[in-house]
XYZ file of C-alpha atoms in Angstrom:
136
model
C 0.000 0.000 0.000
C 2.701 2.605 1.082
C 4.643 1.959 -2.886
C 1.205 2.536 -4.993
C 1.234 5.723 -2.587
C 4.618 6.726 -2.884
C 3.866 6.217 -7.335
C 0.396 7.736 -6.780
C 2.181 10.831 -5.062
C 5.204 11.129 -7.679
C 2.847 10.973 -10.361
C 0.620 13.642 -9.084
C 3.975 16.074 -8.496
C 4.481 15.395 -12.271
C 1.155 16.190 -13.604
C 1.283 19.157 -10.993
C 4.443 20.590 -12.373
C 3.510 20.064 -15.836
C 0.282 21.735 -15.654
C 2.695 24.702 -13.577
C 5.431 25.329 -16.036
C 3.705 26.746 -18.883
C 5.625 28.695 -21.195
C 4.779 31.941 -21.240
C 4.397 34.425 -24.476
C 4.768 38.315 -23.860
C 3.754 40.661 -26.293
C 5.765 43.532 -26.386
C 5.487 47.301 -28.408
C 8.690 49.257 -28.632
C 10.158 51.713 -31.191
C 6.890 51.315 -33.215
C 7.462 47.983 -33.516
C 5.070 44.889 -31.984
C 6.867 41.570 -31.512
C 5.963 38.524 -29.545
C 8.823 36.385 -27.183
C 8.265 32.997 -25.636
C 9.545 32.471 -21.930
C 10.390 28.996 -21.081
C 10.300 28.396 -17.304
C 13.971 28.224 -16.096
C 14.781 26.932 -12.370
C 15.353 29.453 -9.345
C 19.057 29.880 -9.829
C 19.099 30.904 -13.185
C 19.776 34.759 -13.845
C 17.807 36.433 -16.564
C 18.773 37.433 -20.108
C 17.311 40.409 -21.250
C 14.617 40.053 -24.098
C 14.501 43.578 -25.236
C 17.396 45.969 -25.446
C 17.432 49.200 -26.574
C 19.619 51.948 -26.172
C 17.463 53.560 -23.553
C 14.866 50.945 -22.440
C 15.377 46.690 -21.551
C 13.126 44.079 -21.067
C 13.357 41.153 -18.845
C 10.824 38.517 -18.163
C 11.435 35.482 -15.839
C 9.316 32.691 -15.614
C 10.492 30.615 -12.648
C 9.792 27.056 -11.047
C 7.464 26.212 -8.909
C 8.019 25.580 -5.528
C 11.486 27.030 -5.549
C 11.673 30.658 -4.371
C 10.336 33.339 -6.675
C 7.949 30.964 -8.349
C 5.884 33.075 -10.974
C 6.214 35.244 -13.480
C 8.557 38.684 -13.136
C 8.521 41.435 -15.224
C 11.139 44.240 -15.070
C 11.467 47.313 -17.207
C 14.802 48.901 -17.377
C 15.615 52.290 -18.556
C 19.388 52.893 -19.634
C 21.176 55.886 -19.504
C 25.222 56.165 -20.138
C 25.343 52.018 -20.184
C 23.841 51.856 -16.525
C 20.701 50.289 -16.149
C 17.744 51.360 -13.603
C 14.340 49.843 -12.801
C 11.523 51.673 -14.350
C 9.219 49.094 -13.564
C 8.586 45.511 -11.716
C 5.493 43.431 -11.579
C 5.182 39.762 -10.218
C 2.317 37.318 -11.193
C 2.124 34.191 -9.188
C 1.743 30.438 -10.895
C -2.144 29.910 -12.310
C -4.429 29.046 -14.665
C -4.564 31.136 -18.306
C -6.280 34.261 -17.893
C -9.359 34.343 -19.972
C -9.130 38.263 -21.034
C -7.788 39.649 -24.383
C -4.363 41.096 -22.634
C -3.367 37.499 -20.429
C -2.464 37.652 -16.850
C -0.943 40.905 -16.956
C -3.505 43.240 -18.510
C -2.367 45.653 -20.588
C 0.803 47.171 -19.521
C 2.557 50.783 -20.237
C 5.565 51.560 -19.160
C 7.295 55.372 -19.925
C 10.573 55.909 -18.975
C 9.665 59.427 -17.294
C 13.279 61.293 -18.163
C 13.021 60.867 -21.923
C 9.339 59.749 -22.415
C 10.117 56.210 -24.416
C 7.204 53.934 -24.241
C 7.055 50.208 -24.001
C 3.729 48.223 -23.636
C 3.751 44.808 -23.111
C 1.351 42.253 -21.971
C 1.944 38.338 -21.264
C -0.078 35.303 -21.424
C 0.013 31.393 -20.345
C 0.099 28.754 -22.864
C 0.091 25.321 -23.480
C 3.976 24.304 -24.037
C 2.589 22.274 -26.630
C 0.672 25.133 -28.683
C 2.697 26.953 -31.615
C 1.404 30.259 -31.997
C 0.366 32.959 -29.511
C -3.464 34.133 -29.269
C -3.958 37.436 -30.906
């Protein structure tokens, strides 16, 4: 009895995880320009690469493990200015189910980098790791 439990509970963490670590697709407007990136999830100890970067504004989305620290979805917006970066903007989403709504699980984001007045808007959605093309 305690082995089918021990399989019944390993097997559960799997389908748990995989239903978890969805990839996630971010939509992102810069420099009159729309393009769409894909976010794998990467474990806790894994630093970020930047997805966007401009001379004046960056981009980085992580998309992290759970139940390792930081689990969820973090979005920073960096502004740049002589090579040194600064944080214009930082939202966290927890791990969920696919938001329903036309802009994901982030809504509709804006971000303008106040001392020069660039804009980026972005917004980011779950998916299916399976699925080939973001929803539009």
């Amino acid at each position: 009895m305690k082995r089918l439990l021990v399989i019944f509970g390993l097997g559960g963490l799997a389908a748990w995880t995989a239903a978890t670590a969805q990839t996630v697709a971010c939509h992102v407007a810069y420099a009159g320009a729309t393009r769409t990136f894909v976010v794998a999830p990467v474990a806790h100890d894994q630093a970020p690469e930047p997805l966007l970067q401009g001379a004046t504004l960056a981009l980085e989305v992580i998309n992290r493990l759970p139940p390792a620290p930081g689990a969820g979805v973090t979005v920073r917006t960096l502004g740049v200015r002589d090579g040194t970066p600064y944080l214009l903007h930082q939202a966290t989403y927890l791990p969920g189910p696919r938001a329903t709504g036309t802009h994901g699980f982030t809504g509709l984001q804006v971000v303008r980098d106040p001392a020069r007045g660039n804009e980026l808007a972005y917004w980011c959605e779950r998916r299916d790791p399976h699925r080939r093309h973001a929803r539009r």
